PDB file of C-alpha atoms in Angstrom:
ATOM      1  CA  MET N  72     107.459  79.895  98.776  1.00  0.00           C
ATOM      2  CA  LYS N  73     108.566  83.263  97.427  1.00  0.00           C
ATOM      3  CA  ILE N  74     107.117  86.377  99.062  1.00  0.00           C
ATOM      4  CA  PHE N  75     106.623  89.473  96.910  1.00  0.00           C
ATOM      5  CA  THR N  76     107.116  92.598  98.999  1.00  0.00           C
ATOM      6  CA  SER N  77     110.010  94.333  97.245  1.00  0.00           C
ATOM      7  CA  TRP N  78     107.961  96.881  95.281  1.00  0.00           C
ATOM      8  CA  MET N  79     106.417  99.143  97.926  1.00  0.00           C
ATOM      9  CA  SER N  80     106.813 102.277  95.784  1.00  0.00           C
ATOM     10  CA  TRP N  81     107.051 103.110  92.102  1.00  0.00           C
ATOM     11  CA  GLY N  82     110.743 103.841  92.622  1.00  0.00           C
ATOM     12  CA  GLN N  83     111.330 100.247  93.734  1.00  0.00           C
ATOM     13  CA  ALA N  84     109.271  98.833  90.861  1.00  0.00           C
ATOM     14  CA  ALA N  85     110.556 100.996  88.010  1.00  0.00           C
ATOM     15  CA  GLY N  86     113.987  99.376  87.610  1.00  0.00           C
ATOM     16  CA  PRO N  87     112.846  95.745  87.540  1.00  0.00           C
ATOM     17  CA  LEU N  88     109.949  96.689  85.253  1.00  0.00           C
ATOM     18  CA  ALA N  89     112.325  98.432  82.833  1.00  0.00           C
ATOM     19  CA  GLU N  90     114.437  95.261  82.677  1.00  0.00           C
ATOM     20  CA  ALA N  91     111.412  93.031  81.998  1.00  0.00           C
ATOM     21  CA  LEU N  92     109.168  95.132  79.755  1.00  0.00           C
ATOM     22  CA  PRO N  93     109.298  97.500  76.775  1.00  0.00           C
ATOM     23  CA  SER N  94     109.481 101.181  77.700  1.00  0.00           C
ATOM     24  CA  GLN N  95     105.937 101.934  76.497  1.00  0.00           C
ATOM     25  CA  ALA N  96     104.575  99.232  78.832  1.00  0.00           C
ATOM     26  CA  VAL N  97     106.518 100.708  81.770  1.00  0.00           C
ATOM     27  CA  THR N  98     105.184 104.188  80.943  1.00  0.00           C
ATOM     28  CA  ARG N  99     101.638 102.828  80.863  1.00  0.00           C
ATOM     29  CA  LEU N 100     102.117 101.071  84.198  1.00  0.00           C
ATOM     30  CA  ARG N 101     103.511 104.259  85.757  1.00  0.00           C
ATOM     31  CA  GLU N 102     100.352 106.061  84.582  1.00  0.00           C
ATOM     32  CA  ALA N 103      98.186 103.269  86.002  1.00  0.00           C
ATOM     33  CA  VAL N 104      99.943 103.447  89.387  1.00  0.00           C
ATOM     34  CA  ARG N 105      99.484 107.231  89.502  1.00  0.00           C
ATOM     35  CA  PHE N 106      95.823 106.871  88.579  1.00  0.00           C
ATOM     36  CA  ALA N 107      95.259 104.119  91.154  1.00  0.00           C
ATOM     37  CA  ARG N 108      97.033 106.137  93.854  1.00  0.00           C
ATOM     38  CA  THR N 109      94.769 109.112  93.126  1.00  0.00           C
ATOM     39  CA  GLN N 110      91.619 106.973  93.038  1.00  0.00           C
ATOM     40  CA  HIS N 111      92.369 105.010  96.210  1.00  0.00           C
ATOM     41  CA  GLY N 112      93.550 108.136  98.046  1.00  0.00           C
ATOM     42  CA  VAL N 113      93.998 107.474 101.747  1.00  0.00           C
ATOM     43  CA  GLN N 114      92.597 103.918 101.673  1.00  0.00           C
ATOM     44  CA  GLN N 115      94.626 101.443 103.670  1.00  0.00           C
ATOM     45  CA  ARG N 116      95.155  97.722 103.694  1.00  0.00           C
ATOM     46  CA  PRO N 117      93.789  95.751 106.672  1.00  0.00           C
ATOM     47  CA  THR N 118      97.303  95.961 108.142  1.00  0.00           C
ATOM     48  CA  GLY N 119      97.161  99.775 108.066  1.00  0.00           C
ATOM     49  CA  ARG N 120      99.674 100.153 105.214  1.00  0.00           C
ATOM     50  CA  PRO N 121      98.880 102.334 102.145  1.00  0.00           C
ATOM     51  CA  TYR N 122      96.623 100.554  99.650  1.00  0.00           C
ATOM     52  CA  VAL N 123      98.942 101.229  96.713  1.00  0.00           C
ATOM     53  CA  GLU N 124     101.414  98.777  98.268  1.00  0.00           C
ATOM     54  CA  HIS N 125      98.943  95.949  97.599  1.00  0.00           C
ATOM     55  CA  LEU N 126      98.661  96.984  93.947  1.00  0.00           C
ATOM     56  CA  LEU N 127     102.436  97.064  93.536  1.00  0.00           C
ATOM     57  CA  GLU N 128     102.774  93.688  95.284  1.00  0.00           C
ATOM     58  CA  ALA N 129     100.240  92.176  92.895  1.00  0.00           C
ATOM     59  CA  LEU N 130     102.183  93.690  89.981  1.00  0.00           C
ATOM     60  CA  GLU N 131     105.413  92.226  91.359  1.00  0.00           C
ATOM     61  CA  VAL N 132     103.733  88.817  91.629  1.00  0.00           C
ATOM     62  CA  ALA N 133     102.621  89.003  87.994  1.00  0.00           C
ATOM     63  CA  VAL N 134     105.902  90.288  86.535  1.00  0.00           C
ATOM     64  CA  ALA N 135     108.643  88.862  88.761  1.00  0.00           C
ATOM     65  CA  GLY N 136     106.839  85.670  89.752  1.00  0.00           C
ATOM     66  CA  ALA N 137     104.478  84.506  87.022  1.00  0.00           C
ATOM     67  CA  GLN N 138     106.451  86.235  84.243  1.00  0.00           C
ATOM     68  CA  VAL N 139     103.313  87.863  82.810  1.00  0.00           C
ATOM     69  CA  ARG N 140     104.224  90.260  79.999  1.00  0.00           C
ATOM     70  CA  ASP N 141     100.826  91.205  78.548  1.00  0.00           C
ATOM     71  CA  PRO N 142     100.557  95.000  79.109  1.00  0.00           C
ATOM     72  CA  ASP N 143      96.748  94.894  79.378  1.00  0.00           C
ATOM     73  CA  VAL N 144      96.878  92.217  82.069  1.00  0.00           C
ATOM     74  CA  LEU N 145      99.573  94.081  83.997  1.00  0.00           C
ATOM     75  CA  THR N 146      97.681  97.365  83.775  1.00  0.00           C
ATOM     76  CA  ALA N 147      94.534  95.601  84.998  1.00  0.00           C
ATOM     77  CA  VAL N 148      96.512  94.146  87.912  1.00  0.00           C
ATOM     78  CA  VAL N 149      97.349  97.678  89.050  1.00  0.00           C
ATOM     79  CA  LEU N 150      93.788  98.915  88.501  1.00  0.00           C
ATOM     80  CA  HIS N 151      91.900  95.813  89.640  1.00  0.00           C
ATOM     81  CA  ASP N 152      90.149  97.476  92.590  1.00  0.00           C
ATOM     82  CA  VAL N 153      89.305 100.931  91.206  1.00  0.00           C
ATOM     83  CA  LEU N 154      85.774 100.038  90.110  1.00  0.00           C
ATOM     84  CA  GLU N 155      84.923  98.171  93.310  1.00  0.00           C
ATOM     85  CA  ASP N 156      86.600 100.358  95.923  1.00  0.00           C
ATOM     86  CA  THR N 157      86.612 103.904  94.517  1.00  0.00           C
ATOM     87  CA  ALA N 158      84.333 106.354  92.723  1.00  0.00           C
ATOM     88  CA  CYS N 159      85.987 105.565  89.374  1.00  0.00           C
ATOM     89  CA  THR N 160      83.494 104.623  86.646  1.00  0.00           C
ATOM     90  CA  GLU N 161      83.908 102.144  83.823  1.00  0.00           C
ATOM     91  CA  ARG N 162      83.628 105.031  81.394  1.00  0.00           C
ATOM     92  CA  GLU N 163      86.517 106.901  83.002  1.00  0.00           C
ATOM     93  CA  LEU N 164      88.627 103.756  83.187  1.00  0.00           C
ATOM     94  CA  ALA N 165      87.976 102.955  79.519  1.00  0.00           C
ATOM     95  CA  ARG N 166      88.772 106.508  78.475  1.00  0.00           C
ATOM     96  CA  ARG N 167      92.119 106.390  80.297  1.00  0.00           C
ATOM     97  CA  PHE N 168      93.211 102.790  79.723  1.00  0.00           C
ATOM     98  CA  GLY N 169      91.038 101.296  76.982  1.00  0.00           C
ATOM     99  CA  ALA N 170      88.244  98.789  76.648  1.00  0.00           C
ATOM    100  CA  ASP N 171      90.443  95.695  77.046  1.00  0.00           C
ATOM    101  CA  VAL N 172      91.844  96.758  80.426  1.00  0.00           C
ATOM    102  CA  THR N 173      88.382  97.849  81.556  1.00  0.00           C
ATOM    103  CA  GLY N 174      86.956  94.470  80.579  1.00  0.00           C
ATOM    104  CA  LEU N 175      89.562  92.647  82.660  1.00  0.00           C
ATOM    105  CA  VAL N 176      88.938  94.907  85.649  1.00  0.00           C
ATOM    106  CA  ARG N 177      85.185  94.388  85.264  1.00  0.00           C
ATOM    107  CA  TRP N 178      85.656  90.599  85.458  1.00  0.00           C
ATOM    108  CA  VAL N 179      87.418  90.838  88.825  1.00  0.00           C
ATOM    109  CA  THR N 180      85.063  93.490  90.234  1.00  0.00           C
ATOM    110  CA  ARG N 181      82.289  92.179  92.447  1.00  0.00           C
ATOM    111  CA  PRO N 182      79.040  93.841  91.373  1.00  0.00           C
ATOM    112  CA  ALA N 183      77.223  95.768  94.084  1.00  0.00           C
ATOM    113  CA  GLY N 184      74.775  93.560  95.940  1.00  0.00           C
ATOM    114  CA  HIS N 185      76.329  90.284  94.757  1.00  0.00           C
ATOM    115  CA  ALA N 186      77.582  87.712  97.242  1.00  0.00           C
ATOM    116  CA  LYS N 187      81.345  87.310  97.252  1.00  0.00           C
ATOM    117  CA  ALA N 188      81.119  83.535  96.845  1.00  0.00           C
ATOM    118  CA  ASP N 189      78.922  83.914  93.745  1.00  0.00           C
ATOM    119  CA  HIS N 190      81.323  86.421  92.238  1.00  0.00           C
ATOM    120  CA  LEU N 191      84.335  84.171  92.858  1.00  0.00           C
ATOM    121  CA  ALA N 192      82.487  81.182  91.383  1.00  0.00           C
ATOM    122  CA  ALA N 193      81.726  83.221  88.244  1.00  0.00           C
ATOM    123  CA  LEU N 194      85.461  83.672  87.665  1.00  0.00           C
ATOM    124  CA  ALA N 195      85.560  80.066  86.451  1.00  0.00           C
ATOM    125  CA  LYS N 196      84.016  81.429  83.238  1.00  0.00           C
ATOM    126  CA  ALA N 197      86.371  84.414  82.993  1.00  0.00           C
ATOM    127  CA  PRO N 198      88.972  84.784  80.247  1.00  0.00           C
ATOM    128  CA  ALA N 199      92.431  83.503  81.199  1.00  0.00           C
ATOM    129  CA  GLN N 200      93.786  87.063  81.303  1.00  0.00           C
ATOM    130  CA  ALA N 201      91.198  88.106  83.916  1.00  0.00           C
ATOM    131  CA  VAL N 202      92.002  85.005  85.973  1.00  0.00           C
ATOM    132  CA  LEU N 203      95.683  86.028  85.972  1.00  0.00           C
ATOM    133  CA  VAL N 204      94.658  89.390  87.440  1.00  0.00           C
ATOM    134  CA  LYS N 205      92.709  87.689  90.230  1.00  0.00           C
ATOM    135  CA  LEU N 206      95.457  85.169  90.950  1.00  0.00           C
ATOM    136  CA  ALA N 207      98.085  87.923  91.339  1.00  0.00           C
ATOM    137  CA  ASP N 208      95.714  89.943  93.514  1.00  0.00           C
ATOM    138  CA  ARG N 209      95.115  87.016  95.861  1.00  0.00           C
ATOM    139  CA  VAL N 210      98.807  86.076  96.131  1.00  0.00           C
ATOM    140  CA  SER N 211      99.456  89.603  97.404  1.00  0.00           C
ATOM    141  CA  LYS N 212      96.691  89.228  99.961  1.00  0.00           C
ATOM    142  CA  VAL N 213      97.517  85.753 101.283  1.00  0.00           C
ATOM    143  CA  GLN N 214     101.305  85.868 101.284  1.00  0.00           C
ATOM    144  CA  GLU N 215     101.296  87.613 104.654  1.00  0.00           C
ATOM    145  CA  LEU N 216      97.944  86.463 105.964  1.00  0.00           C
ATOM    146  CA  GLN N 217      99.511  85.747 109.357  1.00  0.00           C
ATOM    147  CA  ARG N 218      99.422  89.503 110.108  1.00  0.00           C
ATOM    148  CA  LEU N 219      95.637  89.405 110.454  1.00  0.00           C
ATOM    149  CA  HIS N 220      93.291  88.025 113.130  1.00  0.00           C
ATOM    150  CA  TRP N 221      93.110  84.222 113.271  1.00  0.00           C
ATOM    151  CA  ARG N 222      89.366  84.145 112.455  1.00  0.00           C
ATOM    152  CA  PHE N 223      89.997  86.104 109.275  1.00  0.00           C
ATOM    153  CA  GLN N 224      92.987  83.891 108.470  1.00  0.00           C
ATOM    154  CA  LYS N 225      90.832  80.782 108.710  1.00  0.00           C
ATOM    155  CA  SER N 226      87.940  82.050 106.594  1.00  0.00           C
ATOM    156  CA  TYR N 227      90.228  83.620 103.983  1.00  0.00           C
ATOM    157  CA  TYR N 228      92.286  80.427 103.756  1.00  0.00           C
ATOM    158  CA  GLN N 229      89.135  78.372 103.199  1.00  0.00           C
ATOM    159  CA  GLU N 230      87.816  80.804 100.588  1.00  0.00           C
ATOM    160  CA  THR N 231      91.159  80.819  98.782  1.00  0.00           C
ATOM    161  CA  VAL N 232      91.405  77.034  98.703  1.00  0.00           C
ATOM    162  CA  SER N 233      87.839  76.516  97.528  1.00  0.00           C
ATOM    163  CA  CYS N 234      87.499  79.404  95.055  1.00  0.00           C
ATOM    164  CA  ILE N 235      90.937  80.631  93.973  1.00  0.00           C
ATOM    165  CA  VAL N 236      93.204  77.584  93.974  1.00  0.00           C
ATOM    166  CA  PRO N 237      91.080  75.811  91.315  1.00  0.00           C
ATOM    167  CA  LEU N 238      91.476  78.860  89.051  1.00  0.00           C
ATOM    168  CA  ALA N 239      95.256  78.454  89.277  1.00  0.00           C
ATOM    169  CA  ALA N 240      95.298  74.907  87.853  1.00  0.00           C
ATOM    170  CA  PRO N 241      95.807  75.934  84.176  1.00  0.00           C
ATOM    171  CA  HIS N 242      98.558  78.401  85.141  1.00  0.00           C
ATOM    172  CA  PRO N 243     101.618  76.380  86.234  1.00  0.00           C
ATOM    173  CA  TRP N 244     103.482  79.096  88.123  1.00  0.00           C
ATOM    174  CA  PHE N 245     100.399  80.095  90.108  1.00  0.00           C
ATOM    175  CA  ALA N 246      99.370  76.466  90.690  1.00  0.00           C
ATOM    176  CA  GLU N 247     102.778  75.709  92.188  1.00  0.00           C
ATOM    177  CA  TRP N 248     102.860  78.896  94.294  1.00  0.00           C
ATOM    178  CA  TYR N 249      99.414  78.287  95.764  1.00  0.00           C
ATOM    179  CA  GLU N 250     100.258  74.659  96.527  1.00  0.00           C
ATOM    180  CA  GLU N 251     103.414  75.720  98.399  1.00  0.00           C
ATOM    181  CA  TRP N 252     101.322  78.267 100.285  1.00  0.00           C
ATOM    182  CA  ARG N 253      98.424  75.893 101.000  1.00  0.00           C
ATOM    183  CA  ARG N 254     100.353  73.092 102.721  1.00  0.00           C
ATOM    184  CA  PRO N 255     101.663  75.003 105.770  1.00  0.00           C
ATOM    185  CA  TRP N 256      98.469  77.023 106.022  1.00  0.00           C
ATOM    186  CA  ALA N 257      96.350  73.865 106.123  1.00  0.00           C
ATOM    187  CA  ARG N 258      98.274  72.773 109.225  1.00  0.00           C
ATOM    188  CA  ARG N 259      98.076  76.240 110.728  1.00  0.00           C
ATOM    189  CA  VAL N 260      94.319  76.741 110.367  1.00  0.00           C
ATOM    190  CA  ALA N 261      93.631  73.194 111.554  1.00  0.00           C
ATOM    191  CA  ARG N 262      94.835  74.350 114.985  1.00  0.00           C
ATOM    192  CA  TYR N 263      92.338  77.217 115.130  1.00  0.00           C
ATOM    193  CA  PRO N 264      89.045  76.709 116.982  1.00  0.00           C
ATOM    194  CA  ASP N 265      85.859  76.181 114.986  1.00  0.00           C
TER     195      ASP N 265
END
């Protein structure tokens, strides 16, 4: 199972992106990373690392792993948490990055007051492009799940298997990646207490 942790900064991502994408797509992604960094500010991942690292990991998953080339999908991957986790509004996002990107981000944003399980279940009706955003996001989160407390590992594994893995079925690269991830984790979480 490939782990995607090579792009921890824009400097590490820029070269591989330039090899894979047209220059205008790379410019747009650089703008999206800057915008996301500003919006997320000092937010950190559960491991204490800067939040922007998660966004760049998800982008690496999409580009280097799943070979996604759609600039709207890739931009949405970088911006996928700005509506849910920052003060950014849909209007501001649309003004900066367009209605298509905003629509994809809206699909993967859990509305305030909605249960997480209900939101994840609703993704079964999402457009394929929005599903790609969610799949890349979750790969970034689960690829190093072992760094977190075992109780969180167990619940996040179960949520991923029940809600995310089925979304990967129509996307061969993601389906294979999640299956390679699932097998050892199934054995691991089976050892944890109930």
